[in-house]
Amino acid sequence: MSRAGGARSTGRRRGIRAALLLAVPLLLSGCAATPPLPTEPPGIDTESFDGTSGNGLWLVPSTELADRILDAVRGGGSVAVTGTVHEFVTSEEGELLPGRTITVDYAGRAGAFRASLAADGVSTSMLVDEGRTAVRGNAAFAAASERPELVEGVCTVGADPAVAQWAPFTDPEALLEAILSGAELSVAAPSGDGETLAVQIGASDSRAGVLVVERYGPPLPRALTLAETDGDAELAFADWGAELELGAAAAELGCE
């Protein structure tokens, strides 16, 4: 298993590739079908905003949309993130091949979270709680990491390199930043009584995905759908700001 730094290359990467290149390559294969994208939202009518129709995200300049959403994420507290990411890779012959299938089950915030992550036979459960870290992996992950002790579980004070191996899926802000920063973003003015807004990722003629965010209050993400040549993703965001209890996860990992 190579280190995360070895997977990075120069230049800005976007979308799924931007997120996956931050994670350690697990050299696994998987099969996936590309999910359909939500219907493209209609055009923007800036004159319809009257101060009561929502947070006005559709009036924010496109170059500032990513920052506005990421600011909301930073202030949103803990969050539950669940879903699946499929990666596609290009062979030396130019053929598109299935790569990793990553499942994500995360709850918490930066510095305090529990997560269970898996990628085609490799799986890890982890807990990070204000300066202490607990990690347990299956035999495949322990072997790939060259750390057989991970099968029984490891409890440490400070960071554990096993957590970094799954980045950015252990940090919702970092994951969203990798996808949104530098991408072309747009938001249509709302119509009707819906409680969400659709942030289109990519140009109108080559959409890469849609991030659904709150219409009222801070534009906190609710769902992310991506479909690119690099892969596809379906992630749900829920329970923003909920009080997080990590005691059960610590006990399960043997690190009470």
mmCIF file of N, CA and C in Angstrom, residues 5-141:
data_model
loop_
_atom_site.group_PDB
_atom_site.id
_atom_site.type_symbol
_atom_site.label_atom_id
_atom_site.label_comp_id
_atom_site.label_asym_id
_atom_site.label_seq_id
_atom_site.Cartn_x
_atom_site.Cartn_y
_atom_site.Cartn_z
ATOM 1 N N GLY A 5 0.593 10.675 -0.026
ATOM 2 C CA GLY A 5 1.355 11.669 -0.753
ATOM 3 C C GLY A 5 1.814 11.174 -2.097
ATOM 4 N N GLY A 6 2.087 9.860 -2.190
ATOM 5 C CA GLY A 6 2.535 9.324 -3.451
ATOM 6 C C GLY A 6 1.455 9.298 -4.492
ATOM 7 N N ALA A 7 0.190 9.415 -4.052
ATOM 8 C CA ALA A 7 -0.918 9.370 -4.995
ATOM 9 C C ALA A 7 -1.222 10.719 -5.580
ATOM 10 N N ARG A 8 -0.680 11.792 -4.995
ATOM 11 C CA ARG A 8 -1.008 13.117 -5.470
ATOM 12 C C ARG A 8 -0.120 13.491 -6.651
ATOM 13 N N SER A 9 -0.648 14.280 -7.530
ATOM 14 C CA SER A 9 0.142 14.801 -8.630
ATOM 15 C C SER A 9 -0.062 16.290 -8.702
ATOM 16 N N THR A 10 0.741 16.972 -9.495
ATOM 17 C CA THR A 10 0.630 18.414 -9.572
ATOM 18 C C THR A 10 -0.606 18.805 -10.346
ATOM 19 N N GLY A 11 -1.061 20.076 -10.134
ATOM 20 C CA GLY A 11 -2.238 20.566 -10.821
ATOM 21 C C GLY A 11 -3.486 20.316 -10.011
ATOM 22 N N ARG A 12 -4.539 21.089 -10.272
ATOM 23 C CA ARG A 12 -5.792 20.969 -9.527
ATOM 24 C C ARG A 12 -6.606 19.822 -10.070
ATOM 25 N N ARG A 13 -7.090 18.971 -9.162
ATOM 26 C CA ARG A 13 -7.995 17.894 -9.522
ATOM 27 C C ARG A 13 -9.375 18.238 -8.993
ATOM 28 N N ARG A 14 -10.415 17.782 -9.666
ATOM 29 C CA ARG A 14 -11.759 18.118 -9.249
ATOM 30 C C ARG A 14 -12.599 16.869 -9.134
ATOM 31 N N GLY A 15 -13.780 17.043 -8.537
ATOM 32 C CA GLY A 15 -14.766 15.992 -8.464
ATOM 33 C C GLY A 15 -14.274 14.772 -7.723
ATOM 34 N N ILE A 16 -14.733 13.597 -8.167
ATOM 35 C CA ILE A 16 -14.391 12.354 -7.502
ATOM 36 C C ILE A 16 -12.889 12.129 -7.515
ATOM 37 N N ARG A 17 -12.232 12.419 -8.622
ATOM 38 C CA ARG A 17 -10.789 12.223 -8.692
ATOM 39 C C ARG A 17 -10.076 13.070 -7.648
ATOM 40 N N ALA A 18 -10.538 14.291 -7.439
ATOM 41 C CA ALA A 18 -9.907 15.139 -6.422
ATOM 42 C C ALA A 18 -10.018 14.501 -5.056
ATOM 43 N N ALA A 19 -11.181 13.936 -4.740
ATOM 44 C CA ALA A 19 -11.363 13.321 -3.436
ATOM 45 C C ALA A 19 -10.589 12.022 -3.304
ATOM 46 N N LEU A 20 -10.653 11.177 -4.334
ATOM 47 C CA LEU A 20 -10.018 9.875 -4.233
ATOM 48 C C LEU A 20 -8.502 9.956 -4.257
ATOM 49 N N LEU A 21 -7.942 10.946 -4.917
ATOM 50 C CA LEU A 21 -6.492 11.056 -4.951
ATOM 51 C C LEU A 21 -5.924 11.490 -3.605
ATOM 52 N N LEU A 22 -6.786 11.975 -2.710
ATOM 53 C CA LEU A 22 -6.329 12.296 -1.369
ATOM 54 C C LEU A 22 -6.257 11.049 -0.505
ATOM 55 N N ALA A 23 -6.947 9.994 -0.900
ATOM 56 C CA ALA A 23 -6.958 8.761 -0.127
ATOM 57 C C ALA A 23 -5.848 7.836 -0.602
ATOM 58 N N VAL A 24 -5.436 6.920 0.260
ATOM 59 C CA VAL A 24 -4.406 5.955 -0.101
ATOM 60 C C VAL A 24 -4.952 4.970 -1.113
ATOM 61 N N PRO A 25 -4.259 4.722 -2.244
ATOM 62 C CA PRO A 25 -4.715 3.714 -3.198
ATOM 63 C C PRO A 25 -4.706 2.329 -2.561
ATOM 64 N N LEU A 26 -5.841 1.637 -2.544
ATOM 65 C CA LEU A 26 -5.928 0.312 -1.946
ATOM 66 C C LEU A 26 -5.739 -0.791 -2.977
ATOM 67 N N LEU A 27 -5.600 -0.418 -4.254
ATOM 68 C CA LEU A 27 -5.321 -1.376 -5.317
ATOM 69 C C LEU A 27 -6.365 -2.478 -5.349
ATOM 70 N N LEU A 28 -7.623 -2.054 -5.259
ATOM 71 C CA LEU A 28 -8.715 -3.010 -5.274
ATOM 72 C C LEU A 28 -9.578 -2.784 -6.496
ATOM 73 N N SER A 29 -10.388 -3.751 -6.841
ATOM 74 C CA SER A 29 -11.274 -3.606 -7.980
ATOM 75 C C SER A 29 -12.704 -3.728 -7.518
ATOM 76 N N GLY A 30 -13.609 -3.144 -8.300
ATOM 77 C CA GLY A 30 -15.023 -3.208 -7.969
ATOM 78 C C GLY A 30 -15.827 -2.964 -9.215
ATOM 79 N N CYS A 31 -17.137 -3.119 -9.121
ATOM 80 C CA CYS A 31 -18.011 -2.908 -10.258
ATOM 81 C C CYS A 31 -19.095 -1.947 -9.846
ATOM 82 N N ALA A 32 -19.455 -1.024 -10.724
ATOM 83 C CA ALA A 32 -20.445 -0.023 -10.349
ATOM 84 C C ALA A 32 -21.213 0.432 -11.559
ATOM 85 N N ALA A 33 -22.445 0.890 -11.327
ATOM 86 C CA ALA A 33 -23.262 1.509 -12.359
ATOM 87 C C ALA A 33 -23.424 2.971 -12.023
ATOM 88 N N THR A 34 -23.332 3.825 -13.026
ATOM 89 C CA THR A 34 -23.412 5.261 -12.783
ATOM 90 C C THR A 34 -24.835 5.674 -12.452
ATOM 91 N N PRO A 35 -25.069 6.328 -11.306
ATOM 92 C CA PRO A 35 -26.431 6.735 -10.947
ATOM 93 C C PRO A 35 -26.870 7.923 -11.775
ATOM 94 N N PRO A 36 -28.196 8.054 -12.010
ATOM 95 C CA PRO A 36 -28.668 9.222 -12.755
ATOM 96 C C PRO A 36 -28.537 10.474 -11.922
ATOM 97 N N LEU A 37 -28.277 11.594 -12.582
ATOM 98 C CA LEU A 37 -28.204 12.873 -11.900
ATOM 99 C C LEU A 37 -29.599 13.467 -11.757
ATOM 100 N N PRO A 38 -29.826 14.279 -10.728
ATOM 101 C CA PRO A 38 -31.107 14.979 -10.623
ATOM 102 C C PRO A 38 -31.322 15.886 -11.829
ATOM 103 N N THR A 39 -32.598 16.194 -12.093
ATOM 104 C CA THR A 39 -32.915 17.064 -13.212
ATOM 105 C C THR A 39 -32.253 18.425 -13.039
ATOM 106 N N GLU A 40 -31.692 18.924 -14.101
ATOM 107 C CA GLU A 40 -31.010 20.216 -14.033
ATOM 108 C C GLU A 40 -31.998 21.304 -13.625
ATOM 109 N N PRO A 41 -31.635 22.114 -12.644
ATOM 110 C CA PRO A 41 -32.557 23.159 -12.183
ATOM 111 C C PRO A 41 -32.781 24.217 -13.246
ATOM 112 N N PRO A 42 -33.921 24.937 -13.195
ATOM 113 C CA PRO A 42 -34.220 25.970 -14.191
ATOM 114 C C PRO A 42 -33.348 27.197 -14.013
ATOM 115 N N GLY A 43 -33.518 28.176 -14.880
ATOM 116 C CA GLY A 43 -32.702 29.385 -14.841
ATOM 117 C C GLY A 43 -32.967 30.247 -13.630
ATOM 118 N N ILE A 44 -32.071 31.201 -13.407
ATOM 119 C CA ILE A 44 -32.118 32.039 -12.207
ATOM 120 C C ILE A 44 -32.913 33.316 -12.470
ATOM 121 N N ASP A 45 -33.803 33.645 -11.552
ATOM 122 C CA ASP A 45 -34.552 34.896 -11.592
ATOM 123 C C ASP A 45 -34.193 35.679 -10.339
ATOM 124 N N THR A 46 -33.186 36.547 -10.435
ATOM 125 C CA THR A 46 -32.682 37.246 -9.250
ATOM 126 C C THR A 46 -33.708 38.203 -8.673
ATOM 127 N N GLU A 47 -34.674 38.661 -9.468
ATOM 128 C CA GLU A 47 -35.658 39.621 -8.967
ATOM 129 C C GLU A 47 -36.701 38.976 -8.068
ATOM 130 N N SER A 48 -36.734 37.639 -8.022
ATOM 131 C CA SER A 48 -37.743 36.954 -7.214
ATOM 132 C C SER A 48 -37.374 36.937 -5.732
ATOM 133 N N PHE A 49 -36.152 37.293 -5.381
ATOM 134 C CA PHE A 49 -35.728 37.230 -3.984
ATOM 135 C C PHE A 49 -36.321 38.390 -3.201
ATOM 136 N N ASP A 50 -37.068 38.063 -2.128
ATOM 137 C CA ASP A 50 -37.702 39.104 -1.323
ATOM 138 C C ASP A 50 -37.279 39.038 0.138
ATOM 139 N N GLY A 51 -36.255 38.250 0.445
ATOM 140 C CA GLY A 51 -35.774 38.151 1.811
ATOM 141 C C GLY A 51 -36.473 37.102 2.634
ATOM 142 N N THR A 52 -37.568 36.543 2.136
ATOM 143 C CA THR A 52 -38.292 35.511 2.884
ATOM 144 C C THR A 52 -38.315 34.180 2.155
ATOM 145 N N SER A 53 -37.756 34.144 0.951
ATOM 146 C CA SER A 53 -37.825 32.925 0.142
ATOM 147 C C SER A 53 -36.646 31.989 0.355
ATOM 148 N N GLY A 54 -35.766 32.328 1.280
ATOM 149 C CA GLY A 54 -34.647 31.435 1.541
ATOM 150 C C GLY A 54 -33.396 32.209 1.902
ATOM 151 N N ASN A 55 -32.279 31.508 1.863
ATOM 152 C CA ASN A 55 -31.012 32.120 2.266
ATOM 153 C C ASN A 55 -30.330 32.929 1.163
ATOM 154 N N GLY A 56 -30.929 32.963 -0.019
ATOM 155 C CA GLY A 56 -30.381 33.775 -1.100
ATOM 156 C C GLY A 56 -29.124 33.217 -1.730
ATOM 157 N N LEU A 57 -28.866 31.935 -1.561
ATOM 158 C CA LEU A 57 -27.649 31.349 -2.123
ATOM 159 C C LEU A 57 -27.583 31.524 -3.634
ATOM 160 N N TRP A 58 -28.738 31.549 -4.287
ATOM 161 C CA TRP A 58 -28.785 31.682 -5.739
ATOM 162 C C TRP A 58 -28.343 33.071 -6.208
ATOM 163 N N LEU A 59 -28.225 34.016 -5.285
ATOM 164 C CA LEU A 59 -27.759 35.354 -5.620
ATOM 165 C C LEU A 59 -26.252 35.524 -5.396
ATOM 166 N N VAL A 60 -25.623 34.548 -4.800
ATOM 167 C CA VAL A 60 -24.187 34.610 -4.514
ATOM 168 C C VAL A 60 -23.406 34.401 -5.811
ATOM 169 N N PRO A 61 -22.372 35.211 -6.083
ATOM 170 C CA PRO A 61 -21.554 34.989 -7.285
ATOM 171 C C PRO A 61 -21.021 33.564 -7.332
ATOM 172 N N SER A 62 -20.978 32.992 -8.516
ATOM 173 C CA SER A 62 -20.580 31.589 -8.656
ATOM 174 C C SER A 62 -19.207 31.312 -8.066
ATOM 175 N N THR A 63 -18.314 32.303 -8.140
ATOM 176 C CA THR A 63 -16.963 32.108 -7.617
ATOM 177 C C THR A 63 -16.914 32.076 -6.090
ATOM 178 N N GLU A 64 -18.021 32.474 -5.437
ATOM 179 C CA GLU A 64 -18.066 32.494 -3.980
ATOM 180 C C GLU A 64 -18.937 31.392 -3.388
ATOM 181 N N LEU A 65 -19.568 30.596 -4.251
ATOM 182 C CA LEU A 65 -20.492 29.579 -3.760
ATOM 183 C C LEU A 65 -19.796 28.519 -2.912
ATOM 184 N N ALA A 66 -18.645 28.050 -3.364
ATOM 185 C CA ALA A 66 -17.938 27.009 -2.611
ATOM 186 C C ALA A 66 -17.595 27.505 -1.215
ATOM 187 N N ASP A 67 -17.073 28.734 -1.117
ATOM 188 C CA ASP A 67 -16.716 29.283 0.189
ATOM 189 C C ASP A 67 -17.942 29.417 1.091
ATOM 190 N N ARG A 68 -19.077 29.839 0.514
ATOM 191 C CA ARG A 68 -20.286 30.017 1.318
ATOM 192 C C ARG A 68 -20.764 28.670 1.885
ATOM 193 N N ILE A 69 -20.714 27.630 1.065
ATOM 194 C CA ILE A 69 -21.145 26.312 1.521
ATOM 195 C C ILE A 69 -20.168 25.748 2.545
ATOM 196 N N LEU A 70 -18.877 25.894 2.291
ATOM 197 C CA LEU A 70 -17.872 25.377 3.225
ATOM 198 C C LEU A 70 -17.909 26.115 4.552
ATOM 199 N N ASP A 71 -18.216 27.405 4.526
ATOM 200 C CA ASP A 71 -18.378 28.156 5.767
ATOM 201 C C ASP A 71 -19.527 27.574 6.594
ATOM 202 N N ALA A 72 -20.617 27.213 5.905
ATOM 203 C CA ALA A 72 -21.757 26.615 6.602
ATOM 204 C C ALA A 72 -21.375 25.274 7.209
ATOM 205 N N VAL A 73 -20.605 24.489 6.474
ATOM 206 C CA VAL A 73 -20.166 23.187 6.976
ATOM 207 C C VAL A 73 -19.307 23.354 8.228
ATOM 208 N N ARG A 74 -18.394 24.315 8.200
ATOM 209 C CA ARG A 74 -17.518 24.549 9.361
ATOM 210 C C ARG A 74 -18.332 24.930 10.598
ATOM 211 N N GLY A 75 -19.398 25.674 10.394
ATOM 212 C CA GLY A 75 -20.207 26.110 11.516
ATOM 213 C C GLY A 75 -21.346 25.175 11.868
ATOM 214 N N GLY A 76 -21.475 24.089 11.116
ATOM 215 C CA GLY A 76 -22.629 23.206 11.293
ATOM 216 C C GLY A 76 -22.492 22.171 12.382
ATOM 217 N N GLY A 77 -21.306 22.045 12.969
ATOM 218 C CA GLY A 77 -21.114 21.048 14.017
ATOM 219 C C GLY A 77 -21.019 19.643 13.461
ATOM 220 N N SER A 78 -21.451 18.690 14.241
ATOM 221 C CA SER A 78 -21.348 17.289 13.837
ATOM 222 C C SER A 78 -22.353 16.981 12.723
ATOM 223 N N VAL A 79 -22.071 15.902 11.981
ATOM 224 C CA VAL A 79 -22.929 15.494 10.879
ATOM 225 C C VAL A 79 -22.768 13.997 10.662
ATOM 226 N N ALA A 80 -23.810 13.361 10.176
ATOM 227 C CA ALA A 80 -23.746 11.955 9.785
ATOM 228 C C ALA A 80 -23.644 11.877 8.273
ATOM 229 N N VAL A 81 -22.662 11.146 7.774
ATOM 230 C CA VAL A 81 -22.450 10.992 6.340
ATOM 231 C C VAL A 81 -22.464 9.504 6.000
ATOM 232 N N THR A 82 -23.333 9.110 5.091
ATOM 233 C CA THR A 82 -23.405 7.714 4.664
ATOM 234 C C THR A 82 -23.505 7.663 3.152
ATOM 235 N N GLY A 83 -23.011 6.574 2.586
ATOM 236 C CA GLY A 83 -23.141 6.413 1.146
ATOM 237 C C GLY A 83 -22.021 5.600 0.537
ATOM 238 N N THR A 84 -21.955 5.666 -0.780
ATOM 239 C CA THR A 84 -21.021 4.845 -1.542
ATOM 240 C C THR A 84 -20.346 5.681 -2.615
ATOM 241 N N VAL A 85 -19.074 5.421 -2.822
ATOM 242 C CA VAL A 85 -18.295 6.050 -3.889
ATOM 243 C C VAL A 85 -17.687 4.949 -4.739
ATOM 244 N N HIS A 86 -17.888 5.028 -6.042
ATOM 245 C CA HIS A 86 -17.292 4.082 -6.979
ATOM 246 C C HIS A 86 -16.229 4.811 -7.792
ATOM 247 N N GLU A 87 -15.103 4.183 -7.950
ATOM 248 C CA GLU A 87 -14.017 4.777 -8.722
ATOM 249 C C GLU A 87 -13.836 4.024 -10.031
ATOM 250 N N PHE A 88 -13.569 4.764 -11.104
ATOM 251 C CA PHE A 88 -13.186 4.174 -12.374
ATOM 252 C C PHE A 88 -11.769 4.625 -12.710
ATOM 253 N N VAL A 89 -10.984 3.728 -13.271
ATOM 254 C CA VAL A 89 -9.607 4.043 -13.635
ATOM 255 C C VAL A 89 -9.404 3.761 -15.117
ATOM 256 N N THR A 90 -8.441 4.437 -15.691
ATOM 257 C CA THR A 90 -8.138 4.269 -17.111
ATOM 258 C C THR A 90 -6.876 3.435 -17.263
ATOM 259 N N SER A 91 -6.971 2.378 -18.042
ATOM 260 C CA SER A 91 -5.820 1.507 -18.262
ATOM 261 C C SER A 91 -4.822 2.183 -19.190
ATOM 262 N N GLU A 92 -3.639 1.584 -19.340
ATOM 263 C CA GLU A 92 -2.630 2.137 -20.236
ATOM 264 C C GLU A 92 -3.126 2.159 -21.679
ATOM 265 N N GLU A 93 -4.076 1.280 -21.986
ATOM 266 C CA GLU A 93 -4.645 1.245 -23.344
ATOM 267 C C GLU A 93 -5.793 2.234 -23.508
ATOM 268 N N GLY A 94 -6.103 2.983 -22.445
ATOM 269 C CA GLY A 94 -7.171 3.962 -22.520
ATOM 270 C C GLY A 94 -8.540 3.409 -22.214
ATOM 271 N N GLU A 95 -8.619 2.175 -21.754
ATOM 272 C CA GLU A 95 -9.898 1.552 -21.444
ATOM 273 C C GLU A 95 -10.337 1.932 -20.038
ATOM 274 N N LEU A 96 -11.628 2.260 -19.879
ATOM 275 C CA LEU A 96 -12.170 2.625 -18.581
ATOM 276 C C LEU A 96 -12.526 1.357 -17.813
ATOM 277 N N LEU A 97 -11.921 1.196 -16.620
ATOM 278 C CA LEU A 97 -12.092 -0.013 -15.835
ATOM 279 C C LEU A 97 -12.630 0.322 -14.451
ATOM 280 N N PRO A 98 -13.413 -0.587 -13.844
ATOM 281 C CA PRO A 98 -13.891 -0.349 -12.480
ATOM 282 C C PRO A 98 -12.741 -0.394 -11.493
ATOM 283 N N GLY A 99 -12.762 0.533 -10.537
ATOM 284 C CA GLY A 99 -11.750 0.544 -9.487
ATOM 285 C C GLY A 99 -12.388 0.227 -8.155
ATOM 286 N N ARG A 100 -12.079 1.015 -7.139
ATOM 287 C CA ARG A 100 -12.575 0.746 -5.793
ATOM 288 C C ARG A 100 -14.054 1.091 -5.630
ATOM 289 N N THR A 101 -14.695 0.369 -4.753
ATOM 290 C CA THR A 101 -16.037 0.705 -4.283
ATOM 291 C C THR A 101 -15.912 0.987 -2.792
ATOM 292 N N ILE A 102 -16.093 2.225 -2.395
ATOM 293 C CA ILE A 102 -15.869 2.650 -1.025
ATOM 294 C C ILE A 102 -17.205 2.945 -0.359
ATOM 295 N N THR A 103 -17.450 2.347 0.789
ATOM 296 C CA THR A 103 -18.658 2.643 1.557
ATOM 297 C C THR A 103 -18.269 3.471 2.777
ATOM 298 N N VAL A 104 -19.097 4.439 3.088
ATOM 299 C CA VAL A 104 -18.803 5.409 4.142
ATOM 300 C C VAL A 104 -19.943 5.425 5.159
ATOM 301 N N ASP A 105 -19.597 5.310 6.428
ATOM 302 C CA ASP A 105 -20.547 5.468 7.529
ATOM 303 C C ASP A 105 -19.830 6.283 8.597
ATOM 304 N N TYR A 106 -20.145 7.557 8.658
ATOM 305 C CA TYR A 106 -19.396 8.509 9.483
ATOM 306 C C TYR A 106 -20.369 9.324 10.311
ATOM 307 N N ALA A 107 -19.955 9.662 11.534
ATOM 308 C CA ALA A 107 -20.735 10.579 12.360
ATOM 309 C C ALA A 107 -19.781 11.366 13.234
ATOM 310 N N GLY A 108 -19.904 12.692 13.197
ATOM 311 C CA GLY A 108 -19.060 13.517 14.038
ATOM 312 C C GLY A 108 -18.619 14.786 13.346
ATOM 313 N N ARG A 109 -17.464 15.270 13.760
ATOM 314 C CA ARG A 109 -16.877 16.488 13.224
ATOM 315 C C ARG A 109 -15.366 16.339 13.297
ATOM 316 N N ALA A 110 -14.658 17.294 12.770
ATOM 317 C CA ALA A 110 -13.198 17.236 12.813
ATOM 318 C C ALA A 110 -12.736 17.161 14.260
ATOM 319 N N GLY A 111 -11.931 16.164 14.575
ATOM 320 C CA GLY A 111 -11.403 16.023 15.920
ATOM 321 C C GLY A 111 -12.233 15.170 16.854
ATOM 322 N N ALA A 112 -13.454 14.825 16.450
ATOM 323 C CA ALA A 112 -14.319 13.993 17.289
ATOM 324 C C ALA A 112 -15.332 13.276 16.405
ATOM 325 N N PHE A 113 -15.049 12.040 16.057
ATOM 326 C CA PHE A 113 -15.941 11.297 15.163
ATOM 327 C C PHE A 113 -15.703 9.798 15.322
ATOM 328 N N ARG A 114 -16.691 9.047 14.827
ATOM 329 C CA ARG A 114 -16.516 7.614 14.658
ATOM 330 C C ARG A 114 -16.837 7.309 13.201
ATOM 331 N N ALA A 115 -16.167 6.320 12.637
ATOM 332 C CA ALA A 115 -16.369 6.017 11.229
ATOM 333 C C ALA A 115 -16.105 4.544 10.963
ATOM 334 N N SER A 116 -16.880 3.992 10.050
ATOM 335 C CA SER A 116 -16.640 2.654 9.517
ATOM 336 C C SER A 116 -16.532 2.807 8.007
ATOM 337 N N LEU A 117 -15.402 2.385 7.460
ATOM 338 C CA LEU A 117 -15.149 2.551 6.035
ATOM 339 C C LEU A 117 -14.689 1.220 5.446
ATOM 340 N N ALA A 118 -15.085 0.954 4.226
ATOM 341 C CA ALA A 118 -14.723 -0.305 3.584
ATOM 342 C C ALA A 118 -14.501 -0.078 2.101
ATOM 343 N N ALA A 119 -13.636 -0.894 1.531
ATOM 344 C CA ALA A 119 -13.346 -0.808 0.097
ATOM 345 C C ALA A 119 -12.990 -2.187 -0.417
ATOM 346 N N ASP A 120 -14.000 -2.895 -0.918
ATOM 347 C CA ASP A 120 -13.799 -4.182 -1.580
ATOM 348 C C ASP A 120 -12.942 -5.147 -0.771
ATOM 349 N N GLY A 121 -13.395 -5.493 0.416
ATOM 350 C CA GLY A 121 -12.692 -6.477 1.218
ATOM 351 C C GLY A 121 -11.785 -5.897 2.272
ATOM 352 N N VAL A 122 -11.464 -4.621 2.184
ATOM 353 C CA VAL A 122 -10.661 -3.935 3.189
ATOM 354 C C VAL A 122 -11.603 -3.065 4.013
ATOM 355 N N SER A 123 -11.565 -3.210 5.332
ATOM 356 C CA SER A 123 -12.473 -2.425 6.162
ATOM 357 C C SER A 123 -11.772 -1.958 7.427
ATOM 358 N N THR A 124 -12.239 -0.823 7.951
ATOM 359 C CA THR A 124 -11.661 -0.222 9.140
ATOM 360 C C THR A 124 -12.762 0.458 9.946
ATOM 361 N N SER A 125 -12.714 0.289 11.263
ATOM 362 C CA SER A 125 -13.544 1.053 12.179
ATOM 363 C C SER A 125 -12.618 1.932 13.003
ATOM 364 N N MET A 126 -13.032 3.158 13.244
ATOM 365 C CA MET A 126 -12.146 4.078 13.953
ATOM 366 C C MET A 126 -12.935 5.055 14.798
ATOM 367 N N LEU A 127 -12.233 5.571 15.802
ATOM 368 C CA LEU A 127 -12.792 6.581 16.683
ATOM 369 C C LEU A 127 -11.713 7.617 16.947
ATOM 370 N N VAL A 128 -12.057 8.883 16.764
ATOM 371 C CA VAL A 128 -11.170 9.983 17.119
ATOM 372 C C VAL A 128 -11.946 10.867 18.080
ATOM 373 N N ASP A 129 -11.374 11.105 19.253
ATOM 374 C CA ASP A 129 -12.107 11.853 20.265
ATOM 375 C C ASP A 129 -11.157 12.744 21.042
ATOM 376 N N GLU A 130 -11.011 13.972 20.562
ATOM 377 C CA GLU A 130 -10.271 15.012 21.273
ATOM 378 C C GLU A 130 -8.916 14.528 21.795
ATOM 379 N N GLY A 131 -8.081 14.049 20.894
ATOM 380 C CA GLY A 131 -6.719 13.698 21.265
ATOM 381 C C GLY A 131 -6.433 12.224 21.428
ATOM 382 N N ARG A 132 -7.444 11.373 21.387
ATOM 383 C CA ARG A 132 -7.205 9.939 21.438
ATOM 384 C C ARG A 132 -7.801 9.281 20.204
ATOM 385 N N THR A 133 -7.177 8.187 19.791
ATOM 386 C CA THR A 133 -7.582 7.517 18.563
ATOM 387 C C THR A 133 -7.649 6.016 18.794
ATOM 388 N N ALA A 134 -8.704 5.404 18.284
ATOM 389 C CA ALA A 134 -8.853 3.951 18.328
ATOM 390 C C ALA A 134 -9.126 3.461 16.909
ATOM 391 N N VAL A 135 -8.415 2.426 16.502
ATOM 392 C CA VAL A 135 -8.558 1.901 15.140
ATOM 393 C C VAL A 135 -8.551 0.382 15.180
ATOM 394 N N ARG A 136 -9.460 -0.225 14.443
ATOM 395 C CA ARG A 136 -9.463 -1.671 14.254
ATOM 396 C C ARG A 136 -9.743 -1.957 12.784
ATOM 397 N N GLY A 137 -8.928 -2.796 12.179
ATOM 398 C CA GLY A 137 -9.125 -3.157 10.780
ATOM 399 C C GLY A 137 -9.251 -4.655 10.612
ATOM 400 N N ASN A 138 -9.814 -5.080 9.489
ATOM 401 C CA ASN A 138 -9.865 -6.510 9.233
ATOM 402 C C ASN A 138 -8.486 -6.998 8.782
ATOM 403 N N ALA A 139 -8.376 -8.288 8.547
ATOM 404 C CA ALA A 139 -7.072 -8.857 8.221
ATOM 405 C C ALA A 139 -6.495 -8.261 6.939
ATOM 406 N N ALA A 140 -7.360 -7.972 5.974
ATOM 407 C CA ALA A 140 -6.875 -7.414 4.717
ATOM 408 C C ALA A 140 -6.283 -6.025 4.912
ATOM 409 N N PHE A 141 -6.951 -5.204 5.719
ATOM 410 C CA PHE A 141 -6.425 -3.867 5.964
ATOM 411 C C PHE A 141 -5.133 -3.928 6.778
#
